[in-house]
Structure formats: structure tokens, C-alpha cells
């Protein structure tokens, strides 16, 4: 982390031939439980991870914006007056989209100066750990400071979501940005996606001798396309057929009636969302009353629901989950949008090496590419570094 922070300062000086005004950072996130519930106005329980994107930013005296990333060769340059979501593409749509979206939330873009921005990151890209929210969070916090906007973090999360929806064109909910901006050390963020009220829920993992293992299958997902949009459409269709505004208004007790009204596929999509909302509530209560060692069954049930009802898992994710479960994990589930990406497992520290060895063996045996395996800690959200 120290390296990333000082590195981005040095790189900024080299690329822009000047010093930055400051360095800001924001983390990726993993979702403990609550998948595909956010856009149904339901509940999620993500946490910020100890992998971050850092942003060095310096204001300019003119109205030019220049953005660079250690991930990309080119510098992208645009005039503040020409900032329009239609004109943005590629990776720079994230930081530039955020600048545009701040204008939608009350920033007077006609009155602020341009800036130079350089990004670096150790959040794996496209692994389901939300490298996108990490860029948005770091850029948002930086611009909120230097443009003196005074927006609170809940609002910044909504700005990030707007940027991702409109400027990037990915129809995602607000979970990722909330986790990245609101996360705390050794805690998860319990978010009600209808009211946007959030609450920090202590995890107590270290005290319980538990690790969170990320198992990145390396299978790439296509968030902006295909399956994700289809699932969203099914949820909307299900809510409409049931006569409710969103699936948030359907409870587990309503499921028998839903089964009579809906076709089989729509019913199973609805059942996932409805039971997943209940599992999030149960996880929060269990964490508070019994501690993290008691949430394993809820994680396992979440995976089964995504595999069988929502049908967003892939063989690599199922294998990762089953292998972790069979070798000492307390619970495991795929995390993120699905169709690839990562699974997480809650593993007692003393069982970790056995789980790692078993995963390597199982993936080799099935002829799958080796997964990337690493533990993450629940960490602090976006912050100014220097
Ligand atoms: P995820 O958020 O799960 O990692 P997304 O598809 O939502 O995956 O976002 C990944 C995209 O974000 C990348 O394709 C790239 O455009 C952009 N991105 C992520 N990290 C960086 C970075 N450090 N520099 C530039 N662009 C990045
Ligand atoms: Mg993303």
C-alpha cells in the first residue's frame, strides 16, 4: 500500500511534469452475502477489501482534464465543457464519467477548474471485486475535496452509480460504490438499497480465527451484457406480474402464491431474490448474536440459490465452493454478478493451507486453469492518503 501511494505520486510527476495536490484511495469490495438483491431494492452485506485504487490529482488553471492510468498507455484529454456521457469510452469513462455525474448532483461544472489525474491499483480487474467502484470512489473523493463540493459519502456512492449506469453503460446497483466508500476495518456494510440507509456491522473475523479466502476462477464475466441484463429483466417481470413495485415487497411467505402466478423460470429468479434478502437479514442477526462462525450455512444456501434458482454460477465457481466446503471452510459462495469471477470462503486459519492445496488439486484434475487464491481483510473505505 505504501508503495502504491508513493508510486502514484512519482508516476504523476513523471507523466504530467508537476506535483499532485494530493493522493486519494478507495478499495475494491467483496460481497459477504446478498447477490442480485441491490437492483431489487433489497439488502446487501458487502465489505471493503485491502486492495485499493489510488488516485493522484492536481488541479489545473484551465478547463482541460487529462487522465492516465498505469493500466493504459494513452493519456486521455478532454475539455470540461465537452464532458458528455455519450462521448466517453474505454477505461477513462470511469473517472471522466464520475466528473460528469458530479454535475448531475449539483456540482457547477461551469465554475470548477480542470485537473490532471493518474490512477494505479492492486484491485484485480474483472474478478468480481469491483475495480470499477474503486476507481470511482478514489476519483470521487478526490474531486469532492479539490472542487470543495461537500457531498457526503452516501451521495458520492449514488454519483458513482450514475456514472457507471450512464457514462459506462453498465446497469449495476449501488452496492459496490457503497462498500468502497463506506467500508470499515473488520466490518461489513449492511445496506438497504431501497432507503439507502446503511449500517456498519462488525465481523470479528480475526478474533474468531477466520480468514476470508477469495478464489478467482479467472473466468471473465460480461457485466454490461447478456446474463446480467436478462436476470434484471426477469426480476422486473416477476415484480410486475406480482403487482409490486420491486421484489423487495415480496416476502418468503408470499412464495407459494408467486409459484401459482409465475412461469417456472421467473418463479425461480424471484425465489432467489426473496430468499437472499432473508439470508442477508439472518446473517446480520447471526453475526450480532452468535458471531462469524455461525454464518456458514447461510453462505452455503446463498450459493445453492444462485446455482439452481438464479442460474448464474459456472462449473469453476461450483468446484471452488464445493472444494472449500469439503476441506474445512465454514461456508462458501460465489460472489459478484456471476458467469465467472470469484467465490469466497470463510476458512478457519488453521484449515487454510489444506483448502489451498485441495483447490489447486481439484482445478488441475478438472482441467480448469489454476485459480488465483488470496485472502482479504475487511478494510477501511475511501480515504485521503496524503
Ligand atoms: P470489476 O469491477 O468487477 O473489476 P468491471 O467490468 O466493472 O469489473 O470494471 C473493470 C473495468 O474498469 C476495466 O475493464 C477498466 O476499464 C476499468 N479499470 C479497472 N481498474 C482500472 C485501472 N486501475 N485503470 C484504468 N481502468 C481500470
Ligand atoms: Mg464493476
mmCIF file with all atom_site columns, C-alpha atoms in Angstrom, residues 142-283:
data_model
loop_
_atom_site.group_PDB
_atom_site.id
_atom_site.type_symbol
_atom_site.label_atom_id
_atom_site.label_alt_id
_atom_site.label_comp_id
_atom_site.label_asym_id
_atom_site.label_entity_id
_atom_site.label_seq_id
_atom_site.pdbx_PDB_ins_code
_atom_site.Cartn_x
_atom_site.Cartn_y
_atom_site.Cartn_z
_atom_site.occupancy
_atom_site.B_iso_or_equiv
_atom_site.pdbx_formal_charge
_atom_site.auth_seq_id
_atom_site.auth_comp_id
_atom_site.auth_asym_id
_atom_site.auth_atom_id
_atom_site.pdbx_PDB_model_num
ATOM 1   C CA . UNK A 1 142 ? -10.517 13.478  -4.791  1.00 0.00 ? 142 UNK A CA 1
ATOM 2   C CA . UNK A 1 143 ? -12.871 15.710  -6.794  1.00 0.00 ? 143 UNK A CA 1
ATOM 3   C CA . UNK A 1 144 ? -15.171 16.231  -3.804  1.00 0.00 ? 144 UNK A CA 1
ATOM 4   C CA . UNK A 1 145 ? -12.134 17.593  -1.923  1.00 0.00 ? 145 UNK A CA 1
ATOM 5   C CA . UNK A 1 146 ? -10.411 19.710  -4.568  1.00 0.00 ? 146 UNK A CA 1
ATOM 6   C CA . UNK A 1 147 ? -13.633 21.078  -6.038  1.00 0.00 ? 147 UNK A CA 1
ATOM 7   C CA . UNK A 1 148 ? -14.893 21.664  -2.452  1.00 0.00 ? 148 UNK A CA 1
ATOM 8   C CA . UNK A 1 149 ? -18.282 20.099  -3.151  1.00 0.00 ? 149 UNK A CA 1
ATOM 9   C CA . UNK A 1 150 ? -19.052 18.956  0.383   1.00 0.00 ? 150 UNK A CA 1
ATOM 10  C CA . UNK A 1 151 ? -21.059 15.901  -0.727  1.00 0.00 ? 151 UNK A CA 1
ATOM 11  C CA . UNK A 1 152 ? -21.458 13.124  1.839   1.00 0.00 ? 152 UNK A CA 1
ATOM 12  C CA . UNK A 1 153 ? -20.367 9.571   1.126   1.00 0.00 ? 153 UNK A CA 1
ATOM 13  C CA . UNK A 1 154 ? -23.869 8.229   0.554   1.00 0.00 ? 154 UNK A CA 1
ATOM 14  C CA . UNK A 1 155 ? -24.344 10.838  -2.137  1.00 0.00 ? 155 UNK A CA 1
ATOM 15  C CA . UNK A 1 156 ? -20.929 10.085  -3.638  1.00 0.00 ? 156 UNK A CA 1
ATOM 16  C CA . UNK A 1 157 ? -21.979 6.435   -3.931  1.00 0.00 ? 157 UNK A CA 1
ATOM 17  C CA . UNK A 1 158 ? -25.036 7.500   -5.922  1.00 0.00 ? 158 UNK A CA 1
ATOM 18  C CA . UNK A 1 159 ? -22.854 9.679   -8.148  1.00 0.00 ? 159 UNK A CA 1
ATOM 19  C CA . UNK A 1 160 ? -20.612 6.674   -8.828  1.00 0.00 ? 160 UNK A CA 1
ATOM 20  C CA . UNK A 1 161 ? -23.589 4.522   -9.673  1.00 0.00 ? 161 UNK A CA 1
ATOM 21  C CA . UNK A 1 162 ? -24.926 7.190   -12.057 1.00 0.00 ? 162 UNK A CA 1
ATOM 22  C CA . UNK A 1 163 ? -21.544 7.375   -13.772 1.00 0.00 ? 163 UNK A CA 1
ATOM 23  C CA . UNK A 1 164 ? -21.406 3.620   -14.177 1.00 0.00 ? 164 UNK A CA 1
ATOM 24  C CA . UNK A 1 165 ? -25.003 3.360   -15.405 1.00 0.00 ? 165 UNK A CA 1
ATOM 25  C CA . UNK A 1 166 ? -24.990 6.269   -17.842 1.00 0.00 ? 166 UNK A CA 1
ATOM 26  C CA . UNK A 1 167 ? -21.384 7.006   -18.835 1.00 0.00 ? 167 UNK A CA 1
ATOM 27  C CA . UNK A 1 168 ? -20.067 3.422   -18.806 1.00 0.00 ? 168 UNK A CA 1
ATOM 28  C CA . UNK A 1 169 ? -23.388 1.835   -19.694 1.00 0.00 ? 169 UNK A CA 1
ATOM 29  C CA . UNK A 1 170 ? -23.309 -0.914  -17.066 1.00 0.00 ? 170 UNK A CA 1
ATOM 30  C CA . UNK A 1 171 ? -26.713 -1.337  -15.371 1.00 0.00 ? 171 UNK A CA 1
ATOM 31  C CA . UNK A 1 172 ? -25.350 -2.002  -11.883 1.00 0.00 ? 172 UNK A CA 1
ATOM 32  C CA . UNK A 1 173 ? -26.848 -1.273  -8.491  1.00 0.00 ? 173 UNK A CA 1
ATOM 33  C CA . UNK A 1 174 ? -25.371 0.845   -5.716  1.00 0.00 ? 174 UNK A CA 1
ATOM 34  C CA . UNK A 1 175 ? -23.717 -1.871  -3.635  1.00 0.00 ? 175 UNK A CA 1
ATOM 35  C CA . UNK A 1 176 ? -20.180 -1.630  -4.990  1.00 0.00 ? 176 UNK A CA 1
ATOM 36  C CA . UNK A 1 177 ? -19.822 2.112   -4.549  1.00 0.00 ? 177 UNK A CA 1
ATOM 37  C CA . UNK A 1 178 ? -21.361 1.976   -1.065  1.00 0.00 ? 178 UNK A CA 1
ATOM 38  C CA . UNK A 1 179 ? -18.925 -0.696  0.095   1.00 0.00 ? 179 UNK A CA 1
ATOM 39  C CA . UNK A 1 180 ? -15.958 1.142   -1.372  1.00 0.00 ? 180 UNK A CA 1
ATOM 40  C CA . UNK A 1 181 ? -16.924 4.472   0.172   1.00 0.00 ? 181 UNK A CA 1
ATOM 41  C CA . UNK A 1 182 ? -18.427 3.354   3.500   1.00 0.00 ? 182 UNK A CA 1
ATOM 42  C CA . UNK A 1 183 ? -16.376 0.274   4.465   1.00 0.00 ? 183 UNK A CA 1
ATOM 43  C CA . UNK A 1 184 ? -14.665 -0.043  7.858   1.00 0.00 ? 184 UNK A CA 1
ATOM 44  C CA . UNK A 1 185 ? -11.882 -2.190  9.269   1.00 0.00 ? 185 UNK A CA 1
ATOM 45  C CA . UNK A 1 186 ? -13.072 -5.743  10.200  1.00 0.00 ? 186 UNK A CA 1
ATOM 46  C CA . UNK A 1 187 ? -16.673 -4.814  9.417   1.00 0.00 ? 187 UNK A CA 1
ATOM 47  C CA . UNK A 1 188 ? -19.265 -5.201  6.677   1.00 0.00 ? 188 UNK A CA 1
ATOM 48  C CA . UNK A 1 189 ? -21.668 -2.586  5.327   1.00 0.00 ? 189 UNK A CA 1
ATOM 49  C CA . UNK A 1 190 ? -25.321 -3.567  5.731   1.00 0.00 ? 190 UNK A CA 1
ATOM 50  C CA . UNK A 1 191 ? -27.137 -1.579  3.100   1.00 0.00 ? 191 UNK A CA 1
ATOM 51  C CA . UNK A 1 192 ? -30.837 -1.214  2.481   1.00 0.00 ? 192 UNK A CA 1
ATOM 52  C CA . UNK A 1 193 ? -30.885 -0.500  -1.246  1.00 0.00 ? 193 UNK A CA 1
ATOM 53  C CA . UNK A 1 194 ? -34.394 0.974   -1.080  1.00 0.00 ? 194 UNK A CA 1
ATOM 54  C CA . UNK A 1 195 ? -33.811 3.626   1.554   1.00 0.00 ? 195 UNK A CA 1
ATOM 55  C CA . UNK A 1 196 ? -30.003 3.734   1.061   1.00 0.00 ? 196 UNK A CA 1
ATOM 56  C CA . UNK A 1 197 ? -29.683 3.632   4.831   1.00 0.00 ? 197 UNK A CA 1
ATOM 57  C CA . UNK A 1 198 ? -26.500 1.820   5.779   1.00 0.00 ? 198 UNK A CA 1
ATOM 58  C CA . UNK A 1 199 ? -25.108 0.406   8.957   1.00 0.00 ? 199 UNK A CA 1
ATOM 59  C CA . UNK A 1 200 ? -21.647 -0.887  9.775   1.00 0.00 ? 200 UNK A CA 1
ATOM 60  C CA . UNK A 1 201 ? -21.763 -4.452  11.130  1.00 0.00 ? 201 UNK A CA 1
ATOM 61  C CA . UNK A 1 202 ? -18.646 -5.713  12.936  1.00 0.00 ? 202 UNK A CA 1
ATOM 62  C CA . UNK A 1 203 ? -17.372 -9.017  11.562  1.00 0.00 ? 203 UNK A CA 1
ATOM 63  C CA . UNK A 1 204 ? -14.920 -10.011 14.284  1.00 0.00 ? 204 UNK A CA 1
ATOM 64  C CA . UNK A 1 205 ? -13.062 -12.333 11.946  1.00 0.00 ? 205 UNK A CA 1
ATOM 65  C CA . UNK A 1 206 ? -9.627  -12.014 13.454  1.00 0.00 ? 206 UNK A CA 1
ATOM 66  C CA . UNK A 1 207 ? -10.890 -12.636 16.977  1.00 0.00 ? 207 UNK A CA 1
ATOM 67  C CA . UNK A 1 208 ? -12.721 -15.731 15.714  1.00 0.00 ? 208 UNK A CA 1
ATOM 68  C CA . UNK A 1 209 ? -9.622  -17.088 13.936  1.00 0.00 ? 209 UNK A CA 1
ATOM 69  C CA . UNK A 1 210 ? -11.214 -16.827 10.493  1.00 0.00 ? 210 UNK A CA 1
ATOM 70  C CA . UNK A 1 211 ? -9.913  -15.826 7.089   1.00 0.00 ? 211 UNK A CA 1
ATOM 71  C CA . UNK A 1 212 ? -11.831 -14.803 4.013   1.00 0.00 ? 212 UNK A CA 1
ATOM 72  C CA . UNK A 1 213 ? -10.381 -16.579 1.021   1.00 0.00 ? 213 UNK A CA 1
ATOM 73  C CA . UNK A 1 214 ? -11.034 -15.223 -2.456  1.00 0.00 ? 214 UNK A CA 1
ATOM 74  C CA . UNK A 1 215 ? -10.980 -17.848 -5.180  1.00 0.00 ? 215 UNK A CA 1
ATOM 75  C CA . UNK A 1 216 ? -10.718 -16.041 -8.503  1.00 0.00 ? 216 UNK A CA 1
ATOM 76  C CA . UNK A 1 217 ? -11.549 -18.570 -11.202 1.00 0.00 ? 217 UNK A CA 1
ATOM 77  C CA . UNK A 1 218 ? -10.102 -16.380 -13.958 1.00 0.00 ? 218 UNK A CA 1
ATOM 78  C CA . UNK A 1 219 ? -13.281 -16.947 -15.964 1.00 0.00 ? 219 UNK A CA 1
ATOM 79  C CA . UNK A 1 220 ? -14.257 -13.492 -17.221 1.00 0.00 ? 220 UNK A CA 1
ATOM 80  C CA . UNK A 1 221 ? -17.716 -12.100 -16.840 1.00 0.00 ? 221 UNK A CA 1
ATOM 81  C CA . UNK A 1 222 ? -19.557 -9.684  -19.101 1.00 0.00 ? 222 UNK A CA 1
ATOM 82  C CA . UNK A 1 223 ? -21.463 -7.446  -16.698 1.00 0.00 ? 223 UNK A CA 1
ATOM 83  C CA . UNK A 1 224 ? -22.761 -4.977  -19.196 1.00 0.00 ? 224 UNK A CA 1
ATOM 84  C CA . UNK A 1 225 ? -24.279 -7.610  -21.430 1.00 0.00 ? 225 UNK A CA 1
ATOM 85  C CA . UNK A 1 226 ? -26.186 -10.823 -21.645 1.00 0.00 ? 226 UNK A CA 1
ATOM 86  C CA . UNK A 1 227 ? -26.990 -12.694 -18.482 1.00 0.00 ? 227 UNK A CA 1
ATOM 87  C CA . UNK A 1 228 ? -26.965 -9.774  -16.089 1.00 0.00 ? 228 UNK A CA 1
ATOM 88  C CA . UNK A 1 229 ? -29.476 -7.763  -18.117 1.00 0.00 ? 229 UNK A CA 1
ATOM 89  C CA . UNK A 1 230 ? -31.604 -10.841 -18.604 1.00 0.00 ? 230 UNK A CA 1
ATOM 90  C CA . UNK A 1 231 ? -31.746 -11.510 -14.864 1.00 0.00 ? 231 UNK A CA 1
ATOM 91  C CA . UNK A 1 232 ? -32.689 -7.913  -14.183 1.00 0.00 ? 232 UNK A CA 1
ATOM 92  C CA . UNK A 1 233 ? -35.464 -8.148  -16.758 1.00 0.00 ? 233 UNK A CA 1
ATOM 93  C CA . UNK A 1 234 ? -36.781 -11.359 -15.145 1.00 0.00 ? 234 UNK A CA 1
ATOM 94  C CA . UNK A 1 235 ? -36.888 -9.655  -11.770 1.00 0.00 ? 235 UNK A CA 1
ATOM 95  C CA . UNK A 1 236 ? -38.789 -6.708  -13.206 1.00 0.00 ? 236 UNK A CA 1
ATOM 96  C CA . UNK A 1 237 ? -41.208 -9.033  -14.984 1.00 0.00 ? 237 UNK A CA 1
ATOM 97  C CA . UNK A 1 238 ? -41.713 -11.018 -11.763 1.00 0.00 ? 238 UNK A CA 1
ATOM 98  C CA . UNK A 1 239 ? -42.424 -7.884  -9.747  1.00 0.00 ? 239 UNK A CA 1
ATOM 99  C CA . UNK A 1 240 ? -44.867 -6.614  -12.375 1.00 0.00 ? 240 UNK A CA 1
ATOM 100 C CA . UNK A 1 241 ? -46.731 -9.936  -12.512 1.00 0.00 ? 241 UNK A CA 1
ATOM 101 C CA . UNK A 1 242 ? -46.998 -9.941  -8.712  1.00 0.00 ? 242 UNK A CA 1
ATOM 102 C CA . UNK A 1 243 ? -48.252 -6.369  -8.715  1.00 0.00 ? 243 UNK A CA 1
ATOM 103 C CA . UNK A 1 244 ? -45.449 -4.919  -6.592  1.00 0.00 ? 244 UNK A CA 1
ATOM 104 C CA . UNK A 1 245 ? -43.039 -2.099  -7.236  1.00 0.00 ? 245 UNK A CA 1
ATOM 105 C CA . UNK A 1 246 ? -39.991 -4.283  -6.708  1.00 0.00 ? 246 UNK A CA 1
ATOM 106 C CA . UNK A 1 247 ? -39.138 -7.734  -5.349  1.00 0.00 ? 247 UNK A CA 1
ATOM 107 C CA . UNK A 1 248 ? -38.285 -6.060  -2.072  1.00 0.00 ? 248 UNK A CA 1
ATOM 108 C CA . UNK A 1 249 ? -42.031 -6.083  -1.450  1.00 0.00 ? 249 UNK A CA 1
ATOM 109 C CA . UNK A 1 250 ? -42.236 -9.886  -1.716  1.00 0.00 ? 250 UNK A CA 1
ATOM 110 C CA . UNK A 1 251 ? -41.537 -11.987 1.380   1.00 0.00 ? 251 UNK A CA 1
ATOM 111 C CA . UNK A 1 252 ? -40.765 -15.669 1.839   1.00 0.00 ? 252 UNK A CA 1
ATOM 112 C CA . UNK A 1 253 ? -44.386 -16.193 2.911   1.00 0.00 ? 253 UNK A CA 1
ATOM 113 C CA . UNK A 1 254 ? -45.575 -14.866 -0.477  1.00 0.00 ? 254 UNK A CA 1
ATOM 114 C CA . UNK A 1 255 ? -43.663 -17.511 -2.448  1.00 0.00 ? 255 UNK A CA 1
ATOM 115 C CA . UNK A 1 256 ? -46.449 -20.134 -2.649  1.00 0.00 ? 256 UNK A CA 1
ATOM 116 C CA . UNK A 1 257 ? -48.711 -17.554 -4.294  1.00 0.00 ? 257 UNK A CA 1
ATOM 117 C CA . UNK A 1 258 ? -45.882 -16.470 -6.594  1.00 0.00 ? 258 UNK A CA 1
ATOM 118 C CA . UNK A 1 259 ? -45.407 -20.049 -7.740  1.00 0.00 ? 259 UNK A CA 1
ATOM 119 C CA . UNK A 1 260 ? -49.027 -20.141 -8.922  1.00 0.00 ? 260 UNK A CA 1
ATOM 120 C CA . UNK A 1 261 ? -48.802 -16.905 -10.855 1.00 0.00 ? 261 UNK A CA 1
ATOM 121 C CA . UNK A 1 262 ? -45.330 -17.058 -12.431 1.00 0.00 ? 262 UNK A CA 1
ATOM 122 C CA . UNK A 1 263 ? -43.801 -19.329 -15.027 1.00 0.00 ? 263 UNK A CA 1
ATOM 123 C CA . UNK A 1 264 ? -41.135 -21.683 -13.664 1.00 0.00 ? 264 UNK A CA 1
ATOM 124 C CA . UNK A 1 265 ? -38.059 -19.677 -14.703 1.00 0.00 ? 265 UNK A CA 1
ATOM 125 C CA . UNK A 1 266 ? -39.412 -16.351 -13.454 1.00 0.00 ? 266 UNK A CA 1
ATOM 126 C CA . UNK A 1 267 ? -40.525 -18.007 -10.232 1.00 0.00 ? 267 UNK A CA 1
ATOM 127 C CA . UNK A 1 268 ? -37.044 -19.359 -9.551  1.00 0.00 ? 268 UNK A CA 1
ATOM 128 C CA . UNK A 1 269 ? -35.460 -15.969 -10.274 1.00 0.00 ? 269 UNK A CA 1
ATOM 129 C CA . UNK A 1 270 ? -37.911 -14.372 -7.835  1.00 0.00 ? 270 UNK A CA 1
ATOM 130 C CA . UNK A 1 271 ? -37.338 -17.066 -5.218  1.00 0.00 ? 271 UNK A CA 1
ATOM 131 C CA . UNK A 1 272 ? -33.597 -16.401 -5.304  1.00 0.00 ? 272 UNK A CA 1
ATOM 132 C CA . UNK A 1 273 ? -34.047 -12.686 -4.657  1.00 0.00 ? 273 UNK A CA 1
ATOM 133 C CA . UNK A 1 274 ? -36.673 -13.151 -1.957  1.00 0.00 ? 274 UNK A CA 1
ATOM 134 C CA . UNK A 1 275 ? -34.764 -15.834 -0.034  1.00 0.00 ? 275 UNK A CA 1
ATOM 135 C CA . UNK A 1 276 ? -31.468 -13.990 -0.496  1.00 0.00 ? 276 UNK A CA 1
ATOM 136 C CA . UNK A 1 277 ? -32.934 -10.874 1.118   1.00 0.00 ? 277 UNK A CA 1
ATOM 137 C CA . UNK A 1 278 ? -33.977 -13.008 4.077   1.00 0.00 ? 278 UNK A CA 1
ATOM 138 C CA . UNK A 1 279 ? -30.499 -14.567 4.252   1.00 0.00 ? 279 UNK A CA 1
ATOM 139 C CA . UNK A 1 280 ? -28.901 -11.122 4.457   1.00 0.00 ? 280 UNK A CA 1
ATOM 140 C CA . UNK A 1 281 ? -31.159 -10.194 7.382   1.00 0.00 ? 281 UNK A CA 1
ATOM 141 C CA . UNK A 1 282 ? -30.416 -13.554 9.016   1.00 0.00 ? 282 UNK A CA 1
ATOM 142 C CA . UNK A 1 283 ? -26.662 -13.072 8.515   1.00 0.00 ? 283 UNK A CA 1
#
